[in-house]
Amino acid sequence: MSSIWKTSVRAGEKWSGVVRRGRLIRFTALEAGANLSIMLFNAKDLTERYNMPDSLKAQYTAHLTRGNTLMSDNGRVLASIAEDSLGWHDTISGYTTRAHTDRKYGKTTYQELRNEWLRSGQENFAVELTRNGLGVRDLSPVVNLFSKVYVDREGQMHYEVDHCPAGASVVLRTEMDVLIVLSNTPNPLDPRSEYPSVPVSMEVTEAEAVSDEDYCLNYRSENRRAFENTWSYHQLLEL
């Protein structure tokens, strides 16, 4: 389908914006080794946001891929994963802080390097949340698109360095009007000592209506209940 809007989020950059219900958002890694951290909120009620524990518990998983949904704390579907070339996106390792970034990659400041300074996920999210009427207290779990983090039998978390090749893509379908907040900053478990520099493209197109045979809808019975909650929510808004 024809593109409605597109942009590119360069390494270290942040972005936020509202995407309407019924859109496909394709994120594509323009080089190998991308990590794009994402927060989701109901654009009409910013107190409703992506709930990591409920999303994982309801779908019996610790990572996300095609068929999975990003559920809110009200049991509704903010977005679903309609396409995925990787099969694994991290939900458990969070985002970088200023202290972590300085310790791992060397201390940098905006005053010295201007736009070449090394940004942290926490700072990026804090700025974009504030721009949208939220704040630091609204910092919450993220989904790290393009990253694979797994836990071994001893309970240790591991980042898989070669998981994301250039051209890898994932498509989110918006099931509600959503505020999306992005930070293109390193996964905190990435073992590489050099700050990753991987731009990610973002393209928005129109989605087809969800049919009764939809893969995400039928992925689990819990998914269907969350979709039904979402449809009921929209029906009430339209009365």
One Martini backbone bead per residue (centre of mass of N, CA, C, O) as a GRO file, in nm:
protein
  239
    1MET     BB    1   0.101   0.032   0.013
    2SER     BB    2   0.086   0.352   0.042
    3SER     BB    3   0.251   0.606   0.173
    4ILE     BB    4   0.199   0.846   0.430
    5TRP     BB    5   0.472   0.817   0.610
    6LYS     BB    6   0.825   0.919   0.666
    7THR     BB    7   1.136   0.819   0.835
    8SER     BB    8   1.449   0.878   1.020
    9VAL     BB    9   1.634   0.721   1.288
   10ARG     BB   10   1.904   0.803   1.431
   11ALA     BB   11   2.161   0.769   1.611
   12GLY     BB   12   2.042   0.889   1.930
   13GLU     BB   13   1.765   0.941   1.863
   14LYS     BB   14   1.440   1.092   1.886
   15TRP     BB   15   1.073   1.018   1.909
   16SER     BB   16   0.735   1.158   1.859
   17GLY     BB   17   0.387   1.036   1.809
   18VAL     BB   18   0.079   1.018   1.643
   19VAL     BB   19  -0.105   0.717   1.565
   20ARG     BB   20  -0.349   0.587   1.412
   21ARG     BB   21  -0.581   0.383   1.372
   22GLY     BB   22  -0.510   0.159   1.117
   23ARG     BB   23  -0.189   0.115   1.110
   24LEU     BB   24   0.127   0.077   0.956
   25ILE     BB   25   0.454   0.013   1.109
   26ARG     BB   26   0.768   0.030   0.957
   27PHE     BB   27   1.067  -0.115   1.070
   28THR     BB   28   1.412  -0.049   0.956
   29ALA     BB   29   1.725  -0.175   0.931
   30LEU     BB   30   2.000  -0.014   0.770
   31GLU     BB   31   2.170  -0.189   0.966
   32ALA     BB   32   2.348  -0.369   1.164
   33GLY     BB   33   2.255  -0.371   1.507
   34ALA     BB   34   1.985  -0.283   1.611
   35ASN     BB   35   1.809  -0.041   1.846
   36LEU     BB   36   1.459   0.014   1.934
   37SER     BB   37   1.297   0.204   2.161
   38ILE     BB   38   0.954   0.152   2.297
   39MET     BB   39   0.663   0.347   2.358
   40LEU     BB   40   0.310   0.320   2.473
   41PHE     BB   41   0.001   0.512   2.418
   42ASN     BB   42  -0.295   0.648   2.473
   43ALA     BB   43  -0.384   0.932   2.306
   44LYS     BB   44  -0.665   0.985   2.481
   45ASP     BB   45  -0.508   0.830   2.740
   46LEU     BB   46  -0.206   0.856   2.911
   47THR     BB   47  -0.266   0.643   3.147
   48GLU     BB   48  -0.253   0.451   2.906
   49ARG     BB   49  -0.030   0.166   2.872
   50TYR     BB   50   0.215  -0.032   2.835
   51ASN     BB   51   0.211  -0.380   2.957
   52MET     BB   52   0.443  -0.605   3.018
   53PRO     BB   53   0.337  -0.829   3.212
   54ASP     BB   54   0.063  -0.881   3.065
   55SER     BB   55   0.171  -0.943   2.781
   56LEU     BB   56   0.342  -1.192   2.867
   57LYS     BB   57   0.145  -1.360   3.035
   58ALA     BB   58  -0.091  -1.387   2.818
   59GLN     BB   59   0.145  -1.511   2.594
   60TYR     BB   60   0.370  -1.695   2.703
   61THR     BB   61   0.623  -1.477   2.723
   62ALA     BB   62   0.953  -1.281   2.678
   63HIS     BB   63   0.885  -1.221   2.379
   64LEU     BB   64   0.849  -1.074   2.049
   65THR     BB   65   0.620  -1.134   1.767
   66ARG     BB   66   0.437  -1.259   1.550
   67GLY     BB   67   0.102  -1.214   1.698
   68ASN     BB   68   0.166  -1.021   1.898
   69THR     BB   69   0.081  -0.805   2.171
   70LEU     BB   70   0.034  -0.468   2.298
   71MET     BB   71  -0.069  -0.424   2.609
   72SER     BB   72  -0.258  -0.279   2.839
   73ASP     BB   73  -0.365  -0.188   3.169
   74ASN     BB   74  -0.680  -0.244   3.033
   75GLY     BB   75  -0.682  -0.496   2.827
   76ARG     BB   76  -0.567  -0.374   2.562
   77VAL     BB   77  -0.484  -0.299   2.220
   78LEU     BB   78  -0.245  -0.102   2.083
   79ALA     BB   79  -0.064  -0.332   1.937
   80SER     BB   80   0.048  -0.531   1.659
   81ILE     BB   81   0.228  -0.801   1.507
   82ALA     BB   82   0.222  -0.849   1.159
   83GLU     BB   83   0.542  -0.836   1.115
   84ASP     BB   84   0.854  -1.054   1.100
   85SER     BB   85   1.206  -1.123   1.036
   86LEU     BB   86   1.321  -1.234   1.334
   87GLY     BB   87   1.143  -1.353   1.607
   88TRP     BB   88   1.280  -1.122   1.810
   89HIS     BB   89   1.192  -0.909   2.094
   90ASP     BB   90   1.280  -0.715   2.350
   91THR     BB   91   1.141  -0.680   2.710
   92ILE     BB   92   1.378  -0.686   2.971
   93SER     BB   93   1.637  -0.460   2.950
   94GLY     BB   94   1.566  -0.182   2.853
   95TYR     BB   95   1.758   0.117   2.920
   96THR     BB   96   1.970   0.363   2.914
   97THR     BB   97   2.193   0.556   3.098
   98ARG     BB   98   2.413   0.793   3.177
   99ALA     BB   99   2.606   0.620   3.348
  100HIS     BB  100   2.627   0.382   3.152
  101THR     BB  101   2.733   0.538   2.905
  102ASP     BB  102   2.990   0.657   3.034
  103ARG     BB  103   3.117   0.387   3.127
  104LYS     BB  104   3.119   0.238   2.838
  105TYR     BB  105   3.190   0.501   2.617
  106GLY     BB  106   3.226   0.761   2.753
  107LYS     BB  107   3.243   1.083   2.831
  108THR     BB  108   2.984   1.312   2.730
  109THR     BB  109   2.888   1.636   2.584
  110TYR     BB  110   2.713   1.886   2.440
  111GLN     BB  111   2.914   2.122   2.484
  112GLU     BB  112   3.147   1.968   2.322
  113LEU     BB  113   2.971   1.793   2.070
  114ARG     BB  114   2.690   1.819   2.049
  115ASN     BB  115   2.535   1.598   1.825
  116GLU     BB  116   2.781   1.380   1.905
  117TRP     BB  117   2.673   1.292   2.150
  118LEU     BB  118   2.597   1.043   2.392
  119ARG     BB  119   2.303   0.898   2.431
  120SER     BB  120   2.027   0.818   2.634
  121GLY     BB  121   1.732   0.668   2.693
  122GLN     BB  122   1.631   0.820   2.941
  123GLU     BB  123   1.664   1.108   2.827
  124ASN     BB  124   1.495   1.079   2.574
  125PHE     BB  125   1.230   1.005   2.715
  126ALA     BB  126   1.203   1.250   2.901
  127VAL     BB  127   1.173   1.459   2.675
  128GLU     BB  128   0.926   1.334   2.517
  129LEU     BB  129   0.729   1.320   2.751
  130THR     BB  130   0.725   1.624   2.812
  131ARG     BB  131   0.616   1.709   2.526
  132ASN     BB  132   0.339   1.517   2.609
  133GLY     BB  133   0.259   1.577   2.927
  134LEU     BB  134   0.472   1.433   3.079
  135GLY     BB  135   0.727   1.231   3.262
  136VAL     BB  136   0.947   1.070   3.461
  137ARG     BB  137   0.714   0.901   3.603
  138ASP     BB  138   0.651   0.762   3.299
  139LEU     BB  139   0.855   0.569   3.311
  140SER     BB  140   0.887   0.257   3.127
  141PRO     BB  141   0.861  -0.009   2.972
  142VAL     BB  142   1.012  -0.168   2.690
  143VAL     BB  143   1.069  -0.219   2.345
  144ASN     BB  144   1.336  -0.392   2.170
  145LEU     BB  145   1.393  -0.356   1.869
  146PHE     BB  146   1.611  -0.612   1.720
  147SER     BB  147   1.646  -0.762   1.995
  148LYS     BB  148   1.827  -1.032   2.171
  149VAL     BB  149   1.717  -1.168   2.488
  150TYR     BB  150   1.837  -1.418   2.707
  151VAL     BB  151   1.788  -1.693   2.942
  152ASP     BB  152   1.946  -1.897   3.134
  153ARG     BB  153   1.956  -2.154   3.373
  154GLU     BB  154   2.103  -1.931   3.577
  155GLY     BB  155   1.969  -1.635   3.505
  156GLN     BB  156   2.122  -1.518   3.263
  157MET     BB  157   2.173  -1.250   3.055
  158HIS     BB  158   2.164  -1.235   2.684
  159TYR     BB  159   2.323  -1.094   2.401
  160GLU     BB  160   2.269  -1.102   2.048
  161VAL     BB  161   2.471  -0.968   1.816
  162ASP     BB  162   2.367  -1.127   1.526
  163HIS     BB  163   2.047  -1.086   1.495
  164CYS     BB  164   2.069  -0.807   1.318
  165PRO     BB  165   2.028  -0.735   1.003
  166ALA     BB  166   2.026  -0.580   0.730
  167GLY     BB  167   1.674  -0.514   0.669
  168ALA     BB  168   1.529  -0.555   0.905
  169SER     BB  169   1.177  -0.616   1.008
  170VAL     BB  170   0.886  -0.446   1.160
  171VAL     BB  171   0.520  -0.464   1.214
  172LEU     BB  172   0.288  -0.235   1.327
  173ARG     BB  173  -0.049  -0.243   1.444
  174THR     BB  174  -0.293  -0.019   1.506
  175GLU     BB  175  -0.571  -0.041   1.753
  176MET     BB  176  -0.502   0.252   1.836
  177ASP     BB  177  -0.453   0.554   1.937
  178VAL     BB  178  -0.102   0.644   1.940
  179LEU     BB  179   0.168   0.706   2.145
  180ILE     BB  180   0.499   0.737   2.029
  181VAL     BB  181   0.817   0.642   2.179
  182LEU     BB  182   1.160   0.701   2.081
  183SER     BB  183   1.493   0.522   2.102
  184ASN     BB  184   1.820   0.532   1.944
  185THR     BB  185   1.963   0.312   2.154
  186PRO     BB  186   2.133   0.105   2.328
  187ASN     BB  187   2.151  -0.185   2.453
  188PRO     BB  188   2.248  -0.256   2.779
  189LEU     BB  189   2.367  -0.561   2.677
  190ASP     BB  190   2.562  -0.463   2.483
  191PRO     BB  191   2.908  -0.561   2.446
  192ARG     BB  192   2.991  -0.334   2.287
  193SER     BB  193   3.228  -0.059   2.304
  194GLU     BB  194   3.081   0.070   2.067
  195TYR     BB  195   2.871   0.295   1.965
  196PRO     BB  196   2.602   0.253   1.805
  197SER     BB  197   2.525   0.317   1.431
  198VAL     BB  198   2.179   0.277   1.361
  199PRO     BB  199   1.955   0.331   1.140
  200VAL     BB  200   1.589   0.388   1.132
  201SER     BB  201   1.308   0.321   0.963
  202MET     BB  202   0.979   0.491   0.911
  203GLU     BB  203   0.658   0.355   0.802
  204VAL     BB  204   0.331   0.468   0.699
  205THR     BB  205   0.028   0.279   0.664
  206GLU     BB  206  -0.244   0.123   0.567
  207ALA     BB  207  -0.480  -0.091   0.707
  208GLU     BB  208  -0.652  -0.355   0.728
  209ALA     BB  209  -0.905  -0.501   0.838
  210VAL     BB  210  -0.999  -0.699   1.092
  211SER     BB  211  -1.033  -1.027   1.083
  212ASP     BB  212  -1.138  -1.340   1.200
  213GLU     BB  213  -0.844  -1.460   1.074
  214ASP     BB  214  -0.649  -1.321   1.233
  215TYR     BB  215  -0.345  -1.386   1.370
  216CYS     BB  216  -0.346  -1.207   1.628
  217LEU     BB  217  -0.630  -1.270   1.729
  218ASN     BB  218  -0.555  -1.608   1.725
  219TYR     BB  219  -0.296  -1.668   1.893
  220ARG     BB  220  -0.482  -1.616   2.150
  221SER     BB  221  -0.739  -1.596   2.365
  222GLU     BB  222  -0.630  -1.336   2.502
  223ASN     BB  223  -0.625  -1.166   2.248
  224ARG     BB  224  -0.927  -1.162   2.186
  225ARG     BB  225  -1.013  -1.022   2.448
  226ALA     BB  226  -0.848  -0.764   2.394
  227PHE     BB  227  -0.990  -0.689   2.132
  228GLU     BB  228  -1.277  -0.671   2.250
  229ASN     BB  229  -1.209  -0.441   2.443
  230THR     BB  230  -1.131  -0.243   2.216
  231TRP     BB  231  -1.397  -0.239   2.056
  232SER     BB  232  -1.574  -0.142   2.291
  233TYR     BB  233  -1.429   0.125   2.333
  234HIS     BB  234  -1.497   0.241   2.047
  235GLN     BB  235  -1.803   0.221   2.058
  236LEU     BB  236  -1.840   0.422   2.295
  237LEU     BB  237  -1.701   0.668   2.153
  238GLU     BB  238  -1.933   0.663   1.907
  239LEU     BB  239  -2.213   0.738   2.066
   0.00000   0.00000   0.00000
